[in-house]
XYZ file of C-alpha atoms in Angstrom:
683
model
C 85.663 160.909 83.398
C 83.836 160.791 80.258
C 80.912 163.897 79.861
C 78.520 161.541 81.402
C 79.300 159.068 84.255
C 81.141 156.151 83.441
C 85.344 157.231 83.459
C 87.236 157.187 79.714
C 88.866 153.841 79.165
C 91.999 154.897 78.313
C 94.341 151.638 79.358
C 92.326 148.414 78.974
C 94.930 146.752 81.490
C 98.369 145.078 82.183
C 99.189 143.156 79.126
C 98.613 139.383 80.241
C 95.610 140.768 82.697
C 94.103 141.911 79.083
C 93.776 138.515 78.475
C 91.125 137.663 81.503
C 87.803 137.008 79.953
C 85.323 139.854 81.148
C 82.426 137.902 81.366
C 79.992 138.090 84.212
C 79.523 135.387 86.910
C 83.659 134.843 87.335
C 84.279 136.298 90.606
C 85.978 133.723 92.908
C 84.736 132.381 96.129
C 85.772 132.136 99.467
C 85.605 129.253 101.952
C 84.523 132.376 104.784
C 87.571 130.733 107.003
C 91.321 131.559 107.197
C 94.187 129.895 108.666
C 97.722 130.719 108.905
C 100.630 128.721 107.440
C 101.565 125.630 109.890
C 102.770 122.820 106.937
C 106.464 121.982 106.637
C 105.610 121.337 103.315
C 105.515 124.780 101.999
C 106.822 126.684 98.978
C 107.234 130.906 99.192
C 104.502 133.252 97.167
C 106.058 136.389 96.193
C 102.709 139.027 96.510
C 102.265 142.225 94.580
C 99.786 145.040 93.496
C 99.750 146.245 90.189
C 97.107 148.482 88.093
C 96.234 149.558 85.127
C 96.637 153.457 84.209
C 94.529 156.306 84.343
C 95.374 160.107 83.363
C 92.863 161.967 85.384
C 94.007 161.093 88.913
C 97.217 162.280 90.828
C 96.126 159.923 93.428
C 94.279 156.801 94.110
C 95.040 155.764 97.800
C 93.892 152.439 99.273
C 94.457 150.363 102.151
C 94.566 146.753 101.675
C 94.040 144.711 105.276
C 94.781 141.191 103.977
C 94.980 138.480 101.010
C 94.102 135.165 101.302
C 94.319 132.020 99.137
C 91.576 129.980 98.460
C 92.431 125.947 98.565
C 90.960 124.663 95.270
C 89.804 121.247 96.588
C 88.200 123.232 99.430
C 89.199 123.824 103.453
C 90.363 126.991 104.938
C 91.469 130.085 103.079
C 95.259 130.298 103.787
C 96.210 134.237 104.759
C 99.080 135.212 103.101
C 99.422 139.017 103.708
C 98.457 141.108 106.660
C 99.076 144.700 107.014
C 101.068 146.128 109.901
C 98.864 148.053 112.467
C 99.017 151.087 110.551
C 98.193 150.163 107.237
C 99.985 151.932 104.822
C 98.040 153.442 102.032
C 99.108 152.782 98.685
C 99.136 154.818 95.656
C 97.604 153.202 92.768
C 98.310 155.476 90.212
C 102.243 155.044 90.541
C 101.677 151.267 89.392
C 100.667 151.840 85.703
C 101.854 148.587 84.432
C 104.457 148.189 87.765
C 104.093 145.390 90.757
C 104.229 146.764 94.006
C 106.387 144.044 95.783
C 104.417 143.860 99.470
C 105.731 141.007 100.280
C 106.373 137.373 100.774
C 104.960 134.453 102.383
C 105.423 130.582 102.935
C 102.585 128.716 101.640
C 101.341 124.908 102.082
C 101.957 123.416 98.816
C 98.711 122.867 96.715
C 96.742 124.266 94.373
C 94.830 127.656 94.606
C 92.149 128.617 92.578
C 91.667 132.275 94.091
C 92.195 135.010 96.243
C 90.002 137.259 98.430
C 90.896 141.013 99.359
C 90.437 142.752 102.123
C 90.818 146.571 102.176
C 89.684 149.064 104.513
C 86.999 151.443 103.917
C 86.428 153.647 106.603
C 85.705 157.658 105.595
C 89.028 158.691 104.660
C 90.672 155.293 103.936
C 90.256 156.143 99.999
C 92.046 158.668 99.045
C 91.579 160.923 96.078
C 93.446 163.814 94.105
C 92.621 164.898 91.037
C 95.228 165.712 88.303
C 96.174 169.097 88.043
C 96.027 168.290 84.064
C 93.677 165.595 83.592
C 91.959 164.575 80.440
C 89.509 167.071 78.261
C 86.689 165.282 79.482
C 87.243 165.011 83.486
C 84.111 166.441 85.113
C 86.393 167.171 88.594
C 88.811 170.428 89.563
C 92.136 169.595 88.436
C 94.286 169.300 91.227
C 91.456 168.849 94.022
C 91.919 167.087 96.843
C 88.393 164.948 97.351
C 87.054 165.412 100.632
C 86.304 161.916 102.464
C 82.354 162.935 102.466
C 81.890 163.071 98.826
C 83.834 159.447 98.542
C 80.993 156.800 98.570
C 83.085 152.869 98.816
C 80.405 150.284 97.500
C 79.535 147.454 99.155
C 81.408 147.589 102.340
C 80.716 145.759 105.796
C 80.621 146.000 109.235
C 80.688 149.193 110.986
C 82.366 152.093 111.278
C 85.929 152.523 112.392
C 86.315 149.096 110.997
C 84.372 149.193 107.472
C 85.547 146.966 105.257
C 85.445 145.455 101.664
C 86.113 142.222 100.706
C 86.302 141.391 96.876
C 86.874 137.905 95.530
C 89.090 137.537 92.855
C 89.170 134.322 90.311
C 92.171 133.704 89.134
C 92.992 133.174 85.701
C 94.647 129.945 85.956
C 94.948 128.459 89.105
C 98.110 129.028 91.171
C 100.016 126.064 91.871
C 102.401 126.267 94.809
C 105.042 123.457 94.994
C 107.096 122.510 98.266
C 110.289 124.810 98.410
C 109.635 126.654 95.344
C 109.369 130.518 94.502
C 105.798 131.596 92.926
C 104.563 134.787 92.325
C 100.991 136.349 92.965
C 99.739 139.643 91.502
C 96.692 141.146 92.084
C 95.612 144.234 89.957
C 93.413 147.199 89.679
C 92.264 148.382 86.922
C 92.149 152.247 87.214
C 90.635 152.591 83.935
C 87.779 150.148 84.142
C 84.241 152.032 83.500
C 83.019 151.130 86.939
C 85.742 151.937 89.265
C 85.398 155.368 89.590
C 82.080 156.832 88.780
C 80.835 160.846 89.290
C 78.041 162.344 89.565
C 77.279 165.979 90.106
C 74.877 166.387 93.646
C 71.909 168.782 93.924
C 74.747 170.958 95.807
C 77.177 170.800 93.014
C 79.586 169.025 93.999
C 80.757 165.727 92.704
C 79.324 162.409 94.003
C 82.062 159.789 93.264
C 81.317 155.865 93.907
C 84.734 153.841 94.371
C 83.794 150.179 93.646
C 86.535 147.610 94.046
C 84.365 144.750 92.464
C 84.790 143.908 88.539
C 87.946 146.192 88.676
C 89.965 144.121 91.019
C 91.083 140.842 89.099
C 94.459 138.758 88.772
C 97.326 139.774 86.588
C 98.634 136.290 85.335
C 102.519 136.549 85.248
C 103.284 134.276 82.406
C 107.370 134.912 82.608
C 108.163 136.234 85.708
C 111.179 137.912 85.017
C 109.358 140.230 82.478
C 107.499 141.680 85.194
C 108.929 145.317 86.218
C 108.753 145.944 89.398
C 108.325 149.743 91.009
C 111.114 150.827 92.904
C 111.340 149.187 96.486
C 111.755 150.946 100.048
C 113.212 149.364 103.054
C 115.681 149.617 106.090
C 118.547 148.075 106.138
C 118.970 144.736 108.028
C 121.902 143.198 106.773
C 124.305 143.895 103.726
C 127.318 141.327 103.441
C 129.019 139.748 100.082
C 126.432 139.411 97.414
C 122.909 140.323 98.956
C 120.971 142.685 101.061
C 118.177 142.103 103.246
C 115.459 144.985 103.880
C 112.418 145.345 105.951
C 109.850 146.447 103.701
C 108.703 150.230 103.831
C 106.000 152.391 102.712
C 106.068 155.808 101.796
C 103.082 157.707 104.047
C 100.414 158.920 102.218
C 99.409 161.951 102.130
C 102.492 163.288 101.727
C 104.595 165.042 104.000
C 107.727 167.271 104.309
C 109.823 165.500 105.223
C 108.506 162.810 103.939
C 108.092 159.671 106.922
C 107.435 156.141 106.173
C 105.317 153.336 107.438
C 106.725 150.471 108.596
C 106.127 146.997 108.305
C 107.421 143.267 109.391
C 108.352 142.064 105.367
C 111.568 141.180 105.283
C 113.180 141.036 101.698
C 116.507 139.392 100.311
C 118.073 141.185 97.112
C 121.198 139.741 95.380
C 123.562 142.403 93.778
C 123.682 141.154 90.209
C 125.997 139.293 89.097
C 125.361 139.035 85.263
C 128.376 139.101 82.945
C 129.054 142.563 81.864
C 126.595 143.459 84.299
C 126.798 144.921 88.166
C 124.337 146.667 90.852
C 125.118 150.570 90.329
C 125.132 151.633 93.998
C 124.475 155.447 94.642
C 125.740 156.690 98.229
C 123.579 160.124 98.621
C 125.198 160.880 101.490
C 127.705 161.853 99.593
C 128.684 164.723 97.989
C 129.252 164.906 94.907
C 127.025 161.396 94.153
C 129.897 159.177 92.441
C 127.602 156.275 91.328
C 130.019 152.642 91.820
C 129.277 149.106 89.991
C 129.462 146.749 92.532
C 129.137 142.659 92.346
C 129.864 142.519 96.172
C 129.573 144.783 99.011
C 133.441 144.229 100.175
C 133.754 146.637 96.948
C 131.850 149.581 98.640
C 134.282 151.807 101.138
C 134.898 150.935 103.780
C 132.635 153.778 105.646
C 129.513 153.050 103.306
C 129.205 149.759 104.376
C 129.922 150.425 108.110
C 126.562 152.935 107.352
C 125.185 150.284 105.644
C 125.368 147.914 108.181
C 124.455 150.736 110.684
C 121.041 148.788 111.465
C 119.853 152.709 110.232
C 120.056 152.984 106.300
C 117.710 153.276 104.220
C 117.812 152.330 100.336
C 115.242 152.487 97.395
C 116.181 149.589 95.529
C 115.190 149.215 91.660
C 115.021 144.965 91.393
C 113.584 142.526 89.025
C 113.325 139.271 89.151
C 115.289 136.444 87.576
C 114.018 132.847 86.316
C 113.970 131.152 89.609
C 112.233 134.059 91.568
C 114.413 135.241 93.499
C 115.577 138.798 93.616
C 118.476 141.143 92.082
C 119.238 144.460 92.569
C 119.752 146.404 88.945
C 120.549 149.906 91.181
C 120.569 151.220 94.972
C 120.278 154.261 96.463
C 121.087 154.979 100.150
C 120.920 157.351 103.111
C 120.578 157.397 106.457
C 117.692 159.522 105.744
C 114.493 157.891 104.616
C 113.202 161.377 103.206
C 116.527 161.943 100.678
C 115.814 158.388 99.214
C 112.394 159.113 98.564
C 112.901 162.351 97.829
C 112.968 161.875 93.886
C 110.479 162.440 91.152
C 107.685 160.113 90.506
C 105.273 160.232 88.285
C 103.740 160.234 85.089
C 105.462 163.052 82.823
C 102.765 165.765 82.145
C 105.106 168.408 79.798
C 108.361 168.111 77.862
C 110.405 170.949 76.484
C 112.172 169.946 74.451
C 114.121 173.377 73.403
C 114.756 174.220 77.533
C 114.896 170.554 78.391
C 112.605 171.070 81.414
C 110.309 168.255 82.258
C 107.070 167.986 84.770
C 106.122 165.000 86.352
C 102.583 164.711 88.333
C 103.395 164.090 92.328
C 101.165 162.619 94.767
C 100.440 165.550 95.955
C 98.267 166.824 92.046
C 100.844 168.857 91.747
C 103.277 169.115 89.271
C 107.130 168.706 90.249
C 109.856 170.145 87.913
C 113.309 169.196 86.795
C 115.816 170.092 84.218
C 117.199 167.181 81.830
C 121.326 168.388 81.181
C 123.276 166.582 78.813
C 124.686 164.874 81.012
C 121.874 162.923 82.030
C 121.446 159.245 81.711
C 118.276 157.698 80.034
C 117.249 153.945 81.329
C 114.761 151.604 79.802
C 113.425 149.617 82.407
C 113.914 145.690 80.580
C 114.231 143.512 83.870
C 114.242 140.392 81.144
C 117.272 141.284 80.174
C 119.949 142.038 82.985
C 122.261 143.792 80.947
C 119.488 146.045 79.256
C 118.237 146.658 82.353
C 121.722 148.557 83.791
C 122.498 150.199 80.635
C 121.433 153.420 79.824
C 119.760 153.888 76.232
C 120.977 157.506 75.696
C 123.841 159.324 77.856
C 122.581 162.528 76.792
C 119.513 163.804 78.149
C 118.779 166.950 76.026
C 119.376 165.041 72.781
C 116.922 162.131 74.078
C 114.678 165.100 74.582
C 115.389 166.799 71.533
C 114.419 163.741 69.555
C 110.999 163.534 70.780
C 111.656 160.267 73.201
C 109.922 161.325 76.362
C 106.343 161.377 75.599
C 103.572 162.832 78.052
C 102.512 159.426 79.940
C 105.088 157.680 80.035
C 105.870 156.628 84.361
C 109.219 157.495 85.080
C 111.294 157.559 88.693
C 113.931 160.311 88.521
C 117.658 160.074 90.363
C 118.024 164.459 90.517
C 119.981 166.580 92.195
C 118.396 168.031 94.706
C 121.216 170.808 95.507
C 120.111 173.171 92.466
C 117.374 174.642 91.626
C 116.016 173.562 89.738
C 116.677 170.290 89.838
C 118.992 168.523 87.800
C 118.176 165.151 86.712
C 121.191 162.266 87.076
C 119.222 160.099 85.697
C 115.841 158.968 84.760
C 114.364 155.048 84.946
C 111.759 155.287 82.350
C 109.491 152.406 83.630
C 106.644 152.144 80.888
C 106.758 153.967 77.440
C 102.929 153.969 76.601
C 101.355 155.583 74.011
C 97.711 155.913 73.635
C 94.795 157.539 71.863
C 92.532 156.869 68.666
C 93.942 155.311 65.698
C 94.646 156.027 61.681
C 96.494 154.739 59.329
C 97.086 151.372 60.161
C 99.089 149.419 57.628
C 101.640 146.579 57.622
C 104.611 148.788 58.963
C 102.906 150.961 61.707
C 99.702 153.004 62.551
C 99.472 156.434 64.257
C 98.148 157.705 67.451
C 96.384 160.821 68.018
C 95.607 162.230 71.873
C 94.750 165.646 72.311
C 95.788 167.082 75.941
C 93.824 169.759 77.943
C 97.725 171.736 77.032
C 97.696 171.675 73.719
C 101.430 171.607 73.771
C 101.273 167.977 74.937
C 99.838 166.731 72.045
C 101.239 163.999 69.932
C 103.173 165.200 67.346
C 106.231 164.864 65.602
C 108.270 166.110 62.699
C 106.795 163.924 60.290
C 103.421 164.408 61.544
C 101.893 167.438 63.236
C 99.119 165.392 63.653
C 99.741 162.150 65.865
C 102.767 159.856 66.875
C 103.544 157.199 64.249
C 104.718 153.994 65.546
C 106.552 151.383 63.807
C 106.724 147.566 65.036
C 109.118 145.850 66.783
C 110.818 143.165 64.664
C 109.873 139.980 64.069
C 112.938 138.138 65.445
C 112.420 140.171 68.955
C 111.748 138.287 71.693
C 108.351 139.536 73.562
C 107.682 137.384 76.823
C 105.249 134.543 76.982
C 102.198 133.304 75.535
C 100.013 134.551 78.399
C 96.865 132.396 77.226
C 96.364 129.660 80.176
C 96.800 126.631 77.957
C 100.045 128.224 75.847
C 102.020 128.178 78.904
C 105.902 127.753 77.966
C 105.585 129.591 74.530
C 107.965 132.310 73.918
C 106.636 135.067 71.736
C 108.815 136.848 69.449
C 108.068 140.135 67.354
C 104.565 142.332 67.859
C 101.748 141.083 69.876
C 98.133 142.152 70.744
C 94.933 142.139 72.402
C 91.545 142.835 71.858
C 90.139 144.085 75.442
C 86.928 142.793 74.594
C 86.688 139.519 73.620
C 87.389 135.962 75.806
C 90.681 134.509 76.185
C 89.681 131.351 74.897
C 88.585 132.606 71.114
C 91.486 134.967 70.694
C 94.855 134.475 69.019
C 97.140 138.010 70.355
C 100.442 137.208 68.228
C 102.399 135.175 65.399
C 102.523 135.026 62.071
C 98.823 137.224 61.030
C 99.285 139.143 64.522
C 100.411 142.585 62.503
C 97.653 141.515 59.262
C 94.827 140.803 62.008
C 95.649 144.174 63.897
C 95.520 146.397 60.959
C 91.924 144.614 59.783
C 90.703 145.290 63.544
C 91.821 148.897 64.084
C 90.860 149.958 60.699
C 86.841 149.584 61.427
C 84.342 152.571 62.921
C 81.164 153.629 63.756
C 80.200 156.689 62.023
C 76.820 158.146 63.043
C 77.051 160.977 60.901
C 76.048 164.797 61.766
C 77.681 166.365 64.456
C 78.533 163.035 65.949
C 80.718 162.052 62.584
C 82.777 159.275 63.011
C 83.895 157.146 66.264
C 87.616 155.590 65.770
C 89.184 152.797 67.085
C 90.921 153.269 70.638
C 93.948 151.494 71.934
C 96.977 151.713 73.751
C 100.534 150.414 73.251
C 103.284 149.384 75.259
C 106.903 150.265 73.634
C 110.217 149.008 73.760
C 112.929 150.833 72.552
C 114.277 149.639 69.421
C 118.248 150.300 69.224
C 119.004 148.094 66.214
C 117.093 150.493 63.886
C 119.122 152.976 61.819
C 117.092 155.981 63.947
C 117.082 154.223 67.093
C 113.362 154.856 68.879
C 110.266 153.502 70.213
C 108.721 151.006 68.718
C 105.330 148.980 69.642
C 105.961 145.901 71.343
C 102.553 145.254 72.521
C 99.234 146.828 72.064
C 95.553 146.291 73.450
C 92.865 147.639 71.083
C 89.848 149.344 73.415
C 86.098 149.787 73.458
C 85.532 153.300 72.124
C 82.957 155.099 74.301
C 79.396 155.953 72.322
C 77.458 159.137 73.062
C 75.154 158.955 75.785
C 71.965 157.746 73.708
C 68.521 155.917 73.787
C 66.934 153.026 73.054
C 65.429 152.589 70.019
C 64.508 148.723 69.671
C 64.533 146.516 72.510
C 66.694 143.852 73.711
C 66.226 140.316 72.101
C 67.835 137.478 71.385
C 69.691 137.616 68.223
C 68.543 133.971 66.751
C 67.462 131.304 68.282
C 69.767 129.628 70.461
C 72.271 132.180 70.558
C 73.996 133.959 73.062
C 74.064 137.226 71.775
C 71.181 139.612 72.191
C 70.863 142.693 71.086
C 69.611 146.718 70.620
C 69.754 149.242 68.722
C 70.571 153.107 70.156
C 69.846 156.415 69.081
C 72.438 158.976 69.850
C 72.155 163.318 69.817
C 73.575 164.734 66.669
C 73.726 161.770 64.645
C 72.117 162.202 60.962
C 68.593 161.501 61.157
C 67.343 158.056 61.560
C 71.091 156.733 62.142
C 71.269 154.006 64.807
C 73.485 151.658 66.160
C 73.151 147.610 66.765
C 74.880 147.023 70.077
C 75.439 143.501 70.788
C 75.216 141.735 73.896
C 77.124 138.381 75.009
C 75.308 136.505 77.799
C 77.873 133.330 77.622
C 80.050 132.540 81.024
C 82.865 133.596 81.113
C 82.996 136.218 78.197
C 79.383 137.988 79.124
C 78.673 141.765 78.384
C 79.708 143.765 81.932
C 76.491 145.544 82.911
C 75.676 148.252 85.833
C 72.970 150.156 87.141
C 73.921 153.316 88.251
C 71.505 154.727 90.632
C 71.304 157.935 92.038
C 68.786 159.097 94.204
C 69.435 161.390 97.436
C 72.823 162.506 96.443
C 73.278 159.170 97.145
C 75.221 157.140 94.429
C 75.498 153.196 93.773
C 76.988 151.146 91.183
C 75.173 147.562 90.974
C 76.598 144.750 88.838
C 74.071 142.850 86.653
C 75.682 139.127 85.724
C 73.434 138.472 82.459
C 75.226 134.729 82.473
C 71.896 134.274 84.726
C 68.464 134.072 83.225
C 66.656 136.040 85.641
C 68.921 138.935 85.719
C 68.942 138.704 81.789
C 64.853 139.258 81.948
C 65.746 142.125 83.766
C 67.709 143.637 81.717
C 65.439 142.809 78.865
C 62.797 144.832 80.832
C 65.263 147.627 81.698
C 66.252 148.173 77.469
C 62.957 149.345 76.438
C 62.524 151.941 73.766
C 63.736 155.095 75.043
C 65.836 154.189 77.990
C 69.034 155.993 78.883
C 72.137 153.706 77.854
C 75.891 154.050 78.004
C 78.078 151.949 76.179
C 82.132 151.025 75.773
C 81.761 149.113 72.686
C 83.900 147.507 69.582
C 83.082 148.152 66.351
C 82.390 144.637 64.606
C 84.655 143.772 61.482
C 81.967 143.954 58.002
C 78.855 145.477 59.721
C 77.427 148.437 59.435
C 77.368 150.434 62.420
C 77.521 147.329 64.252
C 79.517 146.911 67.600
C 80.392 144.338 70.184
C 79.380 145.752 73.562
C 82.200 145.542 76.818
C 80.567 147.720 79.096
C 76.852 148.869 79.261
C 75.403 151.148 81.789
C 71.677 151.590 82.525
C 70.219 154.037 84.519
C 67.994 154.393 87.588
C 66.754 157.184 90.095
C 67.700 160.747 89.087
C 68.050 160.191 85.470
C 71.258 161.925 83.512
C 70.385 164.707 81.932
C 70.757 164.268 77.538
């Protein structure tokens, strides 16, 4: 949380979803009725859920009850996912840039324009646990589990115990399902969206948290399925023979238990063993002692006793899987045991602390508590690279202690660890780095790299390196490195090489993410700032970067593969000059605002876009009688724009996320604007 009410934007979304247009009025619609699949001319759709990251929470648990597709040509919605009778809780925090595969569906061939997501919204259906070491601006209690009485889910329908929230999600581009084809649909919860989790201190001193799914829930377009990193999936084995394994999908129980149990589903998922030349699937029998991994391409290569256990109907597995280009799944690693708790009981979460001297690492657990493990000289380090089967199964380091000593494991990385639990502290056999994310304020951008500075609650975690005690400098990946497919819908199948980036606050149709000028454009964009002077001083550019392991460098290390320029949070301020059209016929309106602590007379000009599919996101934050309500205002509609003009008069309190405009002193393009009603925030 910021020091005010909107959660600080730490990461603007997954790479492809950062290109989603940010305009008001972009929600999809539902025909209001649903049907199950009966057509013989069907295609397969794999369903997954992902999220953008948040530093402040250990658990944001939700229950997705159903997903239905809306045909572009009209007609009944097609239900493609229905939760089991005991709906599993999915911890969105663990899905930082990862896809949680929730199942497969046979879908009538056709074109679908949007989806309708139904989420359970009874008291206790949304779980919130604060991180034990959140950002310095977080106003909640570190490590605390939020009582259901202090969580207000917005836009609920029905009556308890059957309260739900129905969210229409417009697709970035239509989902075209062809008969006898494999297709993917990924729905993203943007945890870093400023209007997703909003907190306000009540009269009694407790913080009331409003959870808003409208806006933060969106379509994550996947231009090349082979690049999607999947979270490890859990399941009970129903078949294992030849070159494939079939499991019934399971979810870990939330909140966590000891020993951990699972919620069963009816979703059957088939995964092939890796047949890549020089590759193979690494298999771990966790019930053996010691655990000795073997590489297999056929289950006949396993010992008879292990294969018999696999086919007994009671074996549990955890699988690191990847999508192949044809949409089928292949296993990189399989972990098997007769006990679910055994396959689950391995540290998963975001890195909190790293001590390169002692080799001790802490990750954030779902319970908001740190889990500590030891990295040894024999710990294997993997970096998930599903687009390259051999790289995905090959460690980037075979000496974990050296890897730590070189400063290569950073706070904020999302990891899944396989550890020896028979010793204390547990010792990591291997570490899967699932997301290598750097974020913070940007400085010294150049043609060769740029620097991130990030200050944490624990000073020892601050970004620093041998060359720079105040930050980490990232170079760019080589311009010949394959870097996925252009995520702009009109540029399907256009391969990308070299560095790419997006400006999250601008529409897809006017922004070029990559190409020969990508680095120069990034340098130009990140060199801007808003300078209020006084105690506020300069508000720099913020960003988040996803790094790739550059093994070809003279000194192997992380290099920026893709970055997102994020809107900067301006201090809570007051309107000076009211909202007015910038010029006749323009879709841009602006107002000026002053902020406490700025040099006297200094104001910022905030531009608001009212054009469809690129409009500034506007929210009314209402707090009255200890009740918090978030209401979006679609300013592409003339009546709503007039409402905003009548509200943004001199003296009105506003909070703004904005991107500095190039060559314009103290002018910024507003991405999110919040205005307040009821009990106003104190300045």
